[in-house]
Amino acid sequence: MFRLARCRAIRPCRSFHTTRYLNALRPFLLADIGEGIKECEVIQWFVEPGAKIEEFDPICEVQSDKASVEITSRFDGVIKKLYYEPGQMAHVGKPLVDIDVNDDSAAAAQEQEVPVEEATKPAKSATEEKIESVAEQAEFKPKSSEETVAAHQNGTTLATLATPAVRRICRELNIDIASVKGTGKDGRVMKEDVLNFSKAAEAPVSSEPAPSAQPTPSAAPPSAEEKIMPLTPIQKQMFKTMTNSLSIPHFLYTDEVNMDRLIQLRKAINDDLKAQGGPVAKVSFMPFFIKALSLSLNKYPILNSRVTFQDGKPMLLHRPVHNIGIAMDTPQGLIVPNIKDVASKSLIEVAGELQRLQQLGAQGKLGPADLKGGTITLSNIGNVGGAYVAPVIVDSEVAIVGLGKSKVLPRYDEEMNVVPQTILNTSWSGDHRVVDGMTMARMVDQWKRYVEHPEKMLVQLR
């Protein structure tokens, strides 16, 4: 007792801080972006371990089955670990990176000092607290084509600016994209840069003039070797979707449409837009086709439905909103975004939305919201050519229409005179499990009347 009392008498009273460190190692998860997508390919990283980031800073770019998106941070902190290399598949719900999160608000907190004698429990360790189950979701946004990637303190650039299509060409040619000098804006690597780099690499290099060639027997050219290439993410999605679609019993219905009156109306509308101005510079034929399709669906709603199952029994899900999908050929492949609620939009609004989707599709920046929720699809191959086509139905729909190339052909008028008419060939596929041929024929005839007599369609427009 005496020795204990003596120690207390001569030892100064010490204290410790009860404020624990607020740093936490947070696994940053790949969020579910819908449409049944379970994995995404990591295209490029914008960060490396040890890099400091702030909220909304870009972390990486990923390519899903349908679109290229950029993932941004939800925290301020320091990158501790990257879970994937570029080209690997990241799984939904699994960590992408570990972020050492630093809550700066903790710096303002007053530290409390408590005498050792008054402490009732030991202080927590000053090491970082690791949080095991943090389900913070990644924020997705379309990747900006104008955005540059900042170089880190070591002077190296982690990501080379290029579209997924250009990166795919580099993989096919076995070229390191970092070694290609980009000629696009902000150093972006273009397709031509990769092809020129490939040609330069294949060209022989000689430091002195080659001696005159001696005549030699001509050798047979080497035969080209077969090469197995992996499917792109969009091709994988198309493979899966079309495989499911082939389980649907299709039937095909074709008809032709006289475009003469619609051509005159479109010209008048575009002349007025040019003179008066408007949200779009001009209107193509597609907005008329789309609005005519929506008006026809009001009379034949079964073609806007989908087949579903409840307790193993087939059912029809009737959908009152017309989200009309538009098949587009893009540098990334075939994609089908859709215009939401066409019935509530004016002709000019449909034209503006179509223009927006086309621009984003060409840039590979369509988001998941633009790609999901379609109820019927319209595919226009007329820009390339062809008359009739057998379009394949998406498994979440029951009908699709394919439009061919319009041509001026001889036809009889009402007085049985042969006259030139602009003819558009159309092809319609229906799910024969729920749609019969007569319903499709009436639907097409209604759509045809709206296109051939657009004044009737204008009366119905909202």
Short mmCIF file of C-alpha atoms in Angstrom, two decimals:
data_model
loop_
_atom_site.label_atom_id
_atom_site.label_comp_id
_atom_site.label_asym_id
_atom_site.label_seq_id
_atom_site.Cartn_x
_atom_site.Cartn_y
_atom_site.Cartn_z
CA MET A 1 0.00 0.00 0.00
CA PHE A 2 2.86 2.32 0.90
CA ARG A 3 4.60 1.75 -2.41
CA LEU A 4 1.39 2.35 -4.37
CA ALA A 5 0.74 5.58 -2.52
CA ARG A 6 4.28 6.72 -3.15
CA CYS A 7 3.95 6.10 -6.88
CA ARG A 8 0.79 8.12 -7.00
CA ALA A 9 2.46 10.93 -5.16
CA ILE A 10 5.45 11.32 -7.45
CA ARG A 11 3.92 10.31 -10.84
CA PRO A 12 2.29 13.19 -12.74
CA CYS A 13 -1.37 12.78 -13.61
CA ARG A 14 -1.67 11.92 -17.32
CA SER A 15 -4.66 11.98 -19.60
CA PHE A 16 -5.66 10.54 -22.99
CA HIS A 17 -8.01 11.58 -25.80
CA THR A 18 -11.35 9.80 -26.16
CA THR A 19 -11.94 11.17 -29.67
CA ARG A 20 -11.45 8.17 -32.00
CA TYR A 21 -10.08 8.50 -35.51
CA LEU A 22 -12.83 8.86 -38.07
CA ASN A 23 -10.81 7.40 -40.92
CA ALA A 24 -12.49 4.30 -42.34
CA LEU A 25 -11.53 1.93 -45.12
CA ARG A 26 -14.66 1.71 -47.24
CA PRO A 27 -15.18 -0.82 -50.01
CA PHE A 28 -16.77 1.04 -52.95
CA LEU A 29 -19.31 -1.26 -54.63
CA LEU A 30 -20.39 -1.46 -58.26
CA ALA A 31 -24.09 -0.53 -58.23
CA ASP A 32 -26.87 -2.43 -59.95
CA ILE A 33 -27.77 -0.40 -63.07
CA GLY A 34 -30.80 -2.50 -63.98
CA GLU A 35 -31.86 -4.44 -67.09
CA GLY A 36 -30.44 -7.63 -65.58
CA ILE A 37 -26.82 -6.48 -66.05
CA LYS A 38 -24.60 -8.46 -63.68
CA GLU A 39 -21.13 -7.41 -64.79
CA CYS A 40 -19.28 -4.60 -66.58
CA GLU A 41 -15.89 -4.47 -68.25
CA VAL A 42 -13.42 -2.04 -66.68
CA ILE A 43 -12.21 0.13 -69.57
CA GLN A 44 -9.79 2.44 -67.76
CA TRP A 45 -8.90 3.76 -64.31
CA PHE A 46 -8.58 7.45 -63.52
CA VAL A 47 -6.96 6.80 -60.12
CA GLU A 48 -4.20 4.63 -58.59
CA PRO A 49 -3.48 3.46 -55.03
CA GLY A 50 -2.40 6.40 -52.92
CA ALA A 51 -4.22 8.99 -55.00
CA LYS A 52 -6.33 11.56 -53.16
CA ILE A 53 -9.88 12.02 -54.44
CA GLU A 54 -12.85 14.18 -53.64
CA GLU A 55 -16.56 13.60 -53.95
CA PHE A 56 -17.72 13.41 -57.61
CA ASP A 57 -14.17 12.87 -58.90
CA PRO A 58 -14.07 10.21 -61.66
CA ILE A 59 -12.78 6.82 -60.54
CA CYS A 60 -13.05 4.66 -63.65
CA GLU A 61 -14.91 4.04 -66.88
CA VAL A 62 -16.82 0.79 -67.38
CA GLN A 63 -18.57 -0.72 -70.38
CA SER A 64 -21.80 -2.57 -69.71
CA ASP A 65 -23.68 -4.69 -72.22
CA LYS A 66 -25.41 -1.57 -73.46
CA ALA A 67 -23.48 1.59 -72.65
CA SER A 68 -20.20 3.10 -71.52
CA VAL A 69 -20.51 4.91 -68.19
CA GLU A 70 -18.19 6.74 -65.83
CA ILE A 71 -18.19 5.99 -62.11
CA THR A 72 -17.59 8.87 -59.72
CA SER A 73 -16.67 8.88 -56.05
CA ARG A 74 -19.15 9.42 -53.26
CA PHE A 75 -16.44 10.19 -50.69
CA ASP A 76 -13.40 12.33 -49.98
CA GLY A 77 -10.38 10.21 -49.19
CA VAL A 78 -7.42 8.20 -50.46
CA ILE A 79 -7.51 5.24 -52.84
CA LYS A 80 -6.08 2.15 -51.11
CA LYS A 81 -6.78 -0.73 -53.52
CA LEU A 82 -8.03 -1.37 -57.06
CA TYR A 83 -9.82 -4.71 -57.40
CA TYR A 84 -9.64 -5.05 -61.21
CA GLU A 85 -7.23 -4.51 -64.07
CA PRO A 86 -8.42 -2.80 -67.28
CA GLY A 87 -10.16 -5.37 -69.44
CA GLN A 88 -11.40 -7.45 -66.51
CA MET A 89 -15.10 -7.91 -65.71
CA ALA A 90 -16.34 -6.18 -62.54
CA HIS A 91 -19.34 -7.79 -60.87
CA VAL A 92 -22.38 -5.89 -59.62
CA GLY A 93 -22.46 -5.67 -55.83
CA LYS A 94 -18.74 -6.41 -55.48
CA PRO A 95 -16.04 -3.85 -54.51
CA LEU A 96 -14.36 -1.79 -57.20
CA VAL A 97 -11.91 0.06 -54.94
CA ASP A 98 -11.15 0.58 -51.27
CA ILE A 99 -11.24 4.23 -50.18
CA ASP A 100 -9.70 5.50 -46.94
CA VAL A 101 -12.42 8.00 -46.05
CA ASN A 102 -11.41 11.10 -44.08
CA ASP A 103 -14.22 13.06 -42.43
CA ASP A 104 -12.82 16.60 -42.32
CA SER A 105 -15.61 17.67 -40.04
CA ALA A 106 -13.92 15.74 -37.27
CA ALA A 107 -11.12 18.33 -37.17
CA ALA A 108 -13.49 20.86 -35.65
CA ALA A 109 -14.55 18.54 -32.87
CA GLN A 110 -13.18 19.47 -29.41
CA GLU A 111 -10.95 16.78 -27.95
CA GLN A 112 -11.89 15.90 -24.40
CA GLU A 113 -9.20 15.10 -21.84
CA VAL A 114 -10.04 12.60 -19.15
CA PRO A 115 -7.72 11.78 -16.22
CA VAL A 116 -6.48 8.19 -16.16
CA GLU A 117 -7.88 7.66 -12.72
CA GLU A 118 -11.39 8.61 -13.90
CA ALA A 119 -11.38 6.42 -17.04
CA THR A 120 -13.78 3.53 -16.74
CA LYS A 121 -12.65 1.67 -19.89
CA PRO A 122 -9.50 1.54 -22.05
CA ALA A 123 -9.12 3.88 -25.00
CA LYS A 124 -9.71 2.52 -28.50
CA SER A 125 -6.70 1.81 -30.70
CA ALA A 126 -5.41 4.69 -32.80
CA THR A 127 -5.24 2.47 -35.86
CA GLU A 128 -7.76 2.84 -38.64
CA GLU A 129 -11.17 1.30 -38.12
CA LYS A 130 -12.10 -0.97 -41.05
CA ILE A 131 -15.79 -1.06 -41.87
CA GLU A 132 -16.57 -4.47 -43.37
CA SER A 133 -20.07 -4.03 -44.75
CA VAL A 134 -20.53 -0.59 -46.25
CA ALA A 135 -22.96 -0.75 -49.16
CA GLU A 136 -22.26 2.68 -50.61
CA GLN A 137 -23.39 2.75 -54.21
CA ALA A 138 -21.42 4.12 -57.14
CA GLU A 139 -22.92 7.03 -59.00
CA PHE A 140 -23.19 6.45 -62.76
CA LYS A 141 -23.14 9.21 -65.31
CA PRO A 142 -22.39 9.20 -69.04
CA LYS A 143 -18.74 9.87 -69.80
CA SER A 144 -18.05 13.36 -71.13
CA SER A 145 -16.15 13.39 -74.38
CA GLU A 146 -14.57 16.75 -73.42
CA GLU A 147 -13.25 15.68 -70.04
CA THR A 148 -9.49 15.30 -69.58
CA VAL A 149 -7.69 13.07 -67.11
CA ALA A 150 -5.40 14.78 -64.64
CA ALA A 151 -1.84 13.51 -64.24
CA HIS A 152 -0.77 12.42 -60.76
CA GLN A 153 2.21 13.64 -58.80
CA ASN A 154 4.61 11.21 -60.47
CA GLY A 155 3.87 12.85 -63.81
CA THR A 156 2.22 9.83 -65.41
CA THR A 157 -1.24 9.77 -66.93
CA LEU A 158 -3.31 6.81 -65.84
CA ALA A 159 -5.89 6.87 -68.61
CA THR A 160 -5.65 7.49 -72.31
CA LEU A 161 -8.69 9.24 -73.76
CA ALA A 162 -10.39 6.96 -76.29
CA THR A 163 -13.82 5.48 -76.97
CA PRO A 164 -14.51 1.79 -76.20
CA ALA A 165 -14.64 1.11 -79.95
CA VAL A 166 -11.10 2.44 -80.42
CA ARG A 167 -9.90 0.41 -77.43
CA ARG A 168 -11.43 -2.71 -78.95
CA ILE A 169 -9.48 -2.09 -82.18
CA CYS A 170 -6.28 -1.78 -80.13
CA ARG A 171 -6.96 -5.12 -78.43
CA GLU A 172 -7.66 -6.78 -81.77
CA LEU A 173 -4.39 -5.43 -83.22
CA ASN A 174 -2.47 -6.19 -80.00
CA ILE A 175 -1.48 -2.52 -79.60
CA ASP A 176 -0.84 -0.79 -76.28
CA ILE A 177 -3.10 2.27 -76.51
CA ALA A 178 -0.79 4.22 -74.20
CA SER A 179 1.89 4.13 -76.93
CA VAL A 180 -0.42 5.70 -79.55
CA LYS A 181 -0.27 9.48 -79.89
CA GLY A 182 -3.78 10.91 -80.08
CA THR A 183 -4.64 13.64 -82.56
CA GLY A 184 -8.13 14.32 -81.24
CA LYS A 185 -9.18 16.99 -78.80
CA ASP A 186 -7.26 16.89 -75.49
CA GLY A 187 -5.06 14.14 -76.94
CA ARG A 188 -7.94 11.71 -77.55
CA VAL A 189 -6.85 8.66 -79.53
CA MET A 190 -8.91 8.32 -82.70
CA LYS A 191 -9.47 5.27 -84.90
CA GLU A 192 -7.19 6.73 -87.58
CA ASP A 193 -4.39 7.15 -85.00
CA VAL A 194 -4.50 3.42 -84.18
CA LEU A 195 -4.55 2.37 -87.85
CA ASN A 196 -1.66 4.70 -88.71
CA PHE A 197 0.31 3.40 -85.72
CA SER A 198 -0.30 -0.18 -86.86
CA LYS A 199 0.87 0.59 -90.41
CA ALA A 200 4.01 2.34 -89.12
CA ALA A 201 4.83 -0.62 -86.88
CA GLU A 202 4.53 -3.02 -89.80
CA ALA A 203 6.72 -0.94 -92.15
CA PRO A 204 10.37 -2.15 -92.39
CA VAL A 205 13.01 0.18 -90.95
CA SER A 206 16.31 0.55 -92.88
CA SER A 207 19.23 2.87 -92.09
CA GLU A 208 20.97 2.47 -95.47
CA PRO A 209 19.84 1.91 -99.04
CA ALA A 210 19.01 -1.68 -99.75
CA PRO A 211 21.19 -3.43 -102.35
CA SER A 212 19.69 -4.12 -105.70
CA ALA A 213 17.44 -7.10 -105.44
CA GLN A 214 18.42 -10.25 -107.26
CA PRO A 215 15.70 -11.98 -109.19
CA THR A 216 14.28 -14.78 -107.10
CA PRO A 217 11.47 -17.19 -107.69
CA SER A 218 8.15 -15.74 -106.52
CA ALA A 219 6.88 -17.39 -103.38
CA ALA A 220 3.28 -18.16 -102.67
CA PRO A 221 1.72 -15.59 -100.30
CA PRO A 222 1.34 -16.90 -96.76
CA SER A 223 -2.13 -18.04 -95.94
CA ALA A 224 -4.07 -15.91 -93.43
CA GLU A 225 -4.40 -17.50 -90.04
CA GLU A 226 -7.75 -17.92 -88.36
CA LYS A 227 -8.11 -15.97 -85.15
CA ILE A 228 -10.66 -16.29 -82.34
CA MET A 229 -11.82 -12.96 -80.95
CA PRO A 230 -13.98 -12.42 -77.84
CA LEU A 231 -17.38 -10.80 -78.25
CA THR A 232 -17.68 -7.15 -77.35
CA PRO A 233 -20.03 -6.30 -74.45
CA ILE A 234 -22.74 -5.15 -76.87
CA GLN A 235 -22.31 -8.31 -78.97
CA LYS A 236 -22.66 -10.41 -75.81
CA GLN A 237 -25.92 -8.67 -74.98
CA MET A 238 -27.16 -9.09 -78.57
CA PHE A 239 -26.20 -12.77 -78.49
CA LYS A 240 -28.20 -13.30 -75.31
CA THR A 241 -31.21 -11.21 -76.40
CA MET A 242 -31.50 -12.70 -79.88
CA THR A 243 -31.10 -16.24 -78.54
CA ASN A 244 -34.08 -15.60 -76.27
CA SER A 245 -35.97 -13.96 -79.14
CA LEU A 246 -35.67 -17.03 -81.35
CA SER A 247 -37.90 -18.92 -78.90
CA ILE A 248 -40.75 -16.61 -80.02
CA PRO A 249 -42.85 -17.89 -82.96
CA HIS A 250 -42.62 -14.99 -85.44
CA PHE A 251 -44.90 -14.19 -88.34
CA LEU A 252 -44.13 -11.57 -90.99
CA TYR A 253 -46.51 -9.05 -92.54
CA THR A 254 -45.42 -6.63 -95.29
CA ASP A 255 -47.01 -3.67 -97.03
CA GLU A 256 -46.01 -0.58 -98.99
CA VAL A 257 -46.82 3.06 -98.23
CA ASN A 258 -47.22 6.06 -100.53
CA MET A 259 -45.03 8.85 -99.11
CA ASP A 260 -45.97 11.70 -101.49
CA ARG A 261 -48.27 13.68 -99.15
CA LEU A 262 -45.96 13.23 -96.17
CA ILE A 263 -43.04 14.51 -98.25
CA GLN A 264 -44.98 17.69 -99.03
CA LEU A 265 -46.01 18.21 -95.38
CA ARG A 266 -42.48 17.64 -94.11
CA LYS A 267 -41.11 20.18 -96.58
CA ALA A 268 -43.64 22.78 -95.44
CA ILE A 269 -42.80 22.18 -91.76
CA ASN A 270 -39.05 22.39 -92.38
CA ASP A 271 -39.46 25.58 -94.42
CA ASP A 272 -41.32 27.11 -91.49
CA LEU A 273 -38.68 25.93 -88.99
CA LYS A 274 -35.98 27.48 -91.15
CA ALA A 275 -37.83 30.79 -91.36
CA GLN A 276 -39.18 31.00 -87.80
CA GLY A 277 -36.61 28.92 -85.89
CA GLY A 278 -37.39 26.24 -83.39
CA PRO A 279 -35.95 23.66 -80.98
CA VAL A 280 -34.76 21.55 -83.94
CA ALA A 281 -33.32 22.69 -87.26
CA LYS A 282 -35.46 20.29 -89.28
CA VAL A 283 -37.70 17.25 -88.91
CA SER A 284 -36.90 13.92 -90.52
CA PHE A 285 -39.50 11.33 -91.51
CA MET A 286 -38.90 9.28 -88.36
CA PRO A 287 -40.88 11.49 -85.94
CA PHE A 288 -43.93 11.13 -88.25
CA PHE A 289 -43.51 7.33 -88.30
CA ILE A 290 -43.12 7.26 -84.51
CA LYS A 291 -46.19 9.42 -83.83
CA ALA A 292 -48.27 7.42 -86.33
CA LEU A 293 -47.22 4.24 -84.52
CA SER A 294 -48.24 5.65 -81.15
CA LEU A 295 -51.65 6.76 -82.48
CA SER A 296 -52.23 3.31 -83.96
CA LEU A 297 -51.34 1.64 -80.65
CA ASN A 298 -54.25 3.53 -79.05
CA LYS A 299 -56.58 1.41 -81.20
CA TYR A 300 -54.58 -1.82 -80.97
CA PRO A 301 -52.99 -1.80 -77.48
CA ILE A 302 -52.19 -5.52 -77.58
CA LEU A 303 -49.17 -4.69 -79.74
CA ASN A 304 -47.79 -2.57 -76.89
CA SER A 305 -48.09 -5.38 -74.36
CA ARG A 306 -45.66 -8.09 -73.26
CA VAL A 307 -45.91 -11.77 -72.35
CA THR A 308 -45.35 -12.56 -68.67
CA PHE A 309 -45.93 -15.51 -66.37
CA GLN A 310 -47.67 -15.82 -63.01
CA ASP A 311 -47.58 -19.14 -61.17
CA GLY A 312 -46.34 -20.70 -64.37
CA LYS A 313 -49.33 -19.45 -66.38
CA PRO A 314 -48.83 -17.15 -69.40
CA MET A 315 -50.34 -13.69 -69.01
CA LEU A 316 -50.44 -10.46 -71.02
CA LEU A 317 -49.15 -7.31 -69.34
CA HIS A 318 -50.89 -4.33 -70.97
CA ARG A 319 -48.75 -1.18 -70.88
CA PRO A 320 -50.53 2.16 -71.33
CA VAL A 321 -47.35 4.16 -71.99
CA HIS A 322 -45.77 4.02 -75.46
CA ASN A 323 -41.97 3.83 -75.05
CA ILE A 324 -40.99 3.35 -78.69
CA GLY A 325 -37.53 1.90 -79.26
CA ILE A 326 -35.39 3.10 -82.17
CA ALA A 327 -32.75 0.67 -83.46
CA MET A 328 -29.48 2.54 -84.09
CA ASP A 329 -26.25 1.54 -85.76
CA THR A 330 -23.41 3.07 -83.71
CA PRO A 331 -19.60 2.67 -83.58
CA GLN A 332 -20.15 0.45 -80.52
CA GLY A 333 -22.68 -1.76 -82.33
CA LEU A 334 -26.47 -2.10 -82.47
CA ILE A 335 -28.31 -0.35 -79.63
CA VAL A 336 -32.02 0.31 -79.11
CA PRO A 337 -32.77 3.36 -76.94
CA ASN A 338 -36.38 4.38 -76.62
CA ILE A 339 -38.38 7.60 -76.61
CA LYS A 340 -40.45 7.67 -73.43
CA ASP A 341 -44.21 8.30 -73.47
CA VAL A 342 -44.50 9.24 -77.13
CA ALA A 343 -48.26 9.80 -76.84
CA SER A 344 -47.72 12.80 -74.56
CA LYS A 345 -45.14 14.46 -76.82
CA SER A 346 -45.63 16.75 -79.79
CA LEU A 347 -44.07 16.04 -83.16
CA ILE A 348 -41.30 18.58 -82.49
CA GLU A 349 -40.64 17.12 -79.03
CA VAL A 350 -40.29 13.64 -80.54
CA ALA A 351 -37.86 15.06 -83.12
CA GLY A 352 -35.79 16.71 -80.38
CA GLU A 353 -35.68 13.55 -78.27
CA LEU A 354 -34.72 11.45 -81.30
CA GLN A 355 -31.90 13.87 -82.08
CA ARG A 356 -30.65 13.67 -78.49
CA LEU A 357 -30.59 9.86 -78.52
CA GLN A 358 -28.81 9.77 -81.88
CA GLN A 359 -26.09 12.14 -80.68
CA LEU A 360 -25.50 10.23 -77.45
CA GLY A 361 -25.53 6.91 -79.29
CA ALA A 362 -22.89 8.08 -81.75
CA GLN A 363 -20.69 9.17 -78.82
CA GLY A 364 -21.26 5.98 -76.81
CA LYS A 365 -22.77 8.00 -73.95
CA LEU A 366 -26.31 6.61 -73.70
CA GLY A 367 -27.29 5.93 -70.10
CA PRO A 368 -29.22 2.93 -68.76
CA ALA A 369 -32.42 4.99 -68.45
CA ASP A 370 -32.45 5.57 -72.22
CA LEU A 371 -32.02 1.87 -72.96
CA LYS A 372 -34.60 0.23 -70.71
CA GLY A 373 -38.39 0.21 -70.64
CA GLY A 374 -39.12 -0.10 -74.38
CA THR A 375 -42.56 -1.40 -75.39
CA ILE A 376 -42.31 -1.70 -79.20
CA THR A 377 -39.42 -1.18 -81.64
CA LEU A 378 -39.01 0.61 -84.95
CA SER A 379 -35.97 -0.25 -87.10
CA ASN A 380 -35.04 1.86 -90.13
CA ILE A 381 -32.64 0.20 -92.58
CA GLY A 382 -33.61 2.60 -95.37
CA ASN A 383 -30.52 4.74 -94.87
CA VAL A 384 -28.42 1.78 -96.05
CA GLY A 385 -30.79 0.17 -98.54
CA GLY A 386 -33.05 -2.81 -98.92
CA ALA A 387 -36.78 -3.16 -99.42
CA TYR A 388 -38.09 -5.79 -97.02
CA VAL A 389 -36.59 -7.27 -93.89
CA ALA A 390 -37.60 -9.89 -91.31
CA PRO A 391 -37.05 -8.01 -88.03
CA VAL A 392 -36.59 -10.05 -84.84
CA ILE A 393 -38.82 -9.26 -81.85
CA VAL A 394 -37.23 -8.32 -78.54
CA ASP A 395 -38.32 -10.88 -75.92
CA SER A 396 -39.89 -8.13 -73.75
CA GLU A 397 -42.16 -7.02 -76.62
CA VAL A 398 -44.65 -8.61 -79.03
CA ALA A 399 -44.07 -6.60 -82.24
CA ILE A 400 -41.43 -4.79 -84.27
CA VAL A 401 -41.50 -2.86 -87.56
CA GLY A 402 -38.70 -2.59 -90.11
CA LEU A 403 -38.62 0.24 -92.69
CA GLY A 404 -36.88 -0.14 -96.03
CA LYS A 405 -35.54 2.39 -98.52
CA SER A 406 -38.11 4.59 -100.23
CA LYS A 407 -38.06 4.57 -104.05
CA VAL A 408 -39.91 6.33 -106.83
CA LEU A 409 -41.88 3.63 -108.65
CA PRO A 410 -44.71 3.55 -111.23
CA ARG A 411 -48.15 3.09 -109.69
CA TYR A 412 -51.78 3.57 -110.72
CA ASP A 413 -53.65 6.63 -109.45
CA GLU A 414 -57.42 6.80 -108.81
CA GLU A 415 -58.11 7.31 -112.53
CA MET A 416 -55.97 4.28 -113.40
CA ASN A 417 -53.22 6.41 -114.86
CA VAL A 418 -49.64 5.29 -114.36
CA VAL A 419 -47.90 7.92 -112.26
CA PRO A 420 -44.63 8.07 -110.29
CA GLN A 421 -45.04 7.62 -106.54
CA THR A 422 -42.55 7.52 -103.68
CA ILE A 423 -43.02 4.07 -102.15
CA LEU A 424 -41.80 2.94 -98.74
CA ASN A 425 -41.70 -0.81 -98.02
CA THR A 426 -42.52 -1.87 -94.46
CA SER A 427 -42.07 -5.20 -92.66
CA TRP A 428 -43.85 -6.10 -89.43
CA SER A 429 -43.09 -9.07 -87.17
CA GLY A 430 -45.53 -10.24 -84.51
CA ASP A 431 -45.44 -12.74 -81.65
CA HIS A 432 -47.85 -15.38 -82.95
CA ARG A 433 -48.46 -16.72 -79.45
CA VAL A 434 -50.63 -13.70 -78.64
CA VAL A 435 -50.99 -11.65 -81.85
CA ASP A 436 -52.99 -12.99 -84.79
CA GLY A 437 -52.52 -12.00 -88.43
CA MET A 438 -55.77 -10.03 -88.73
CA THR A 439 -54.92 -7.83 -85.74
CA MET A 440 -51.54 -7.06 -87.23
CA ALA A 441 -53.08 -6.33 -90.66
CA ARG A 442 -55.56 -3.86 -89.13
CA MET A 443 -52.82 -2.22 -87.09
CA VAL A 444 -50.60 -1.77 -90.16
CA ASP A 445 -53.51 -0.46 -92.21
CA GLN A 446 -54.25 2.15 -89.52
CA TRP A 447 -50.58 3.23 -89.40
CA LYS A 448 -50.51 3.35 -93.20
CA ARG A 449 -53.54 5.70 -93.33
CA TYR A 450 -51.84 8.10 -90.92
CA VAL A 451 -48.65 8.16 -93.02
CA GLU A 452 -50.37 8.43 -96.40
CA HIS A 453 -52.81 11.06 -95.12
CA PRO A 454 -50.81 13.00 -92.50
CA GLU A 455 -53.59 15.58 -92.14
CA LYS A 456 -55.61 12.85 -90.35
CA MET A 457 -52.66 12.26 -88.05
CA LEU A 458 -52.30 15.96 -87.27
CA VAL A 459 -55.89 16.07 -86.07
CA GLN A 460 -55.02 13.42 -83.47
CA LEU A 461 -51.73 14.97 -82.30
CA ARG A 462 -51.53 16.47 -78.83
#
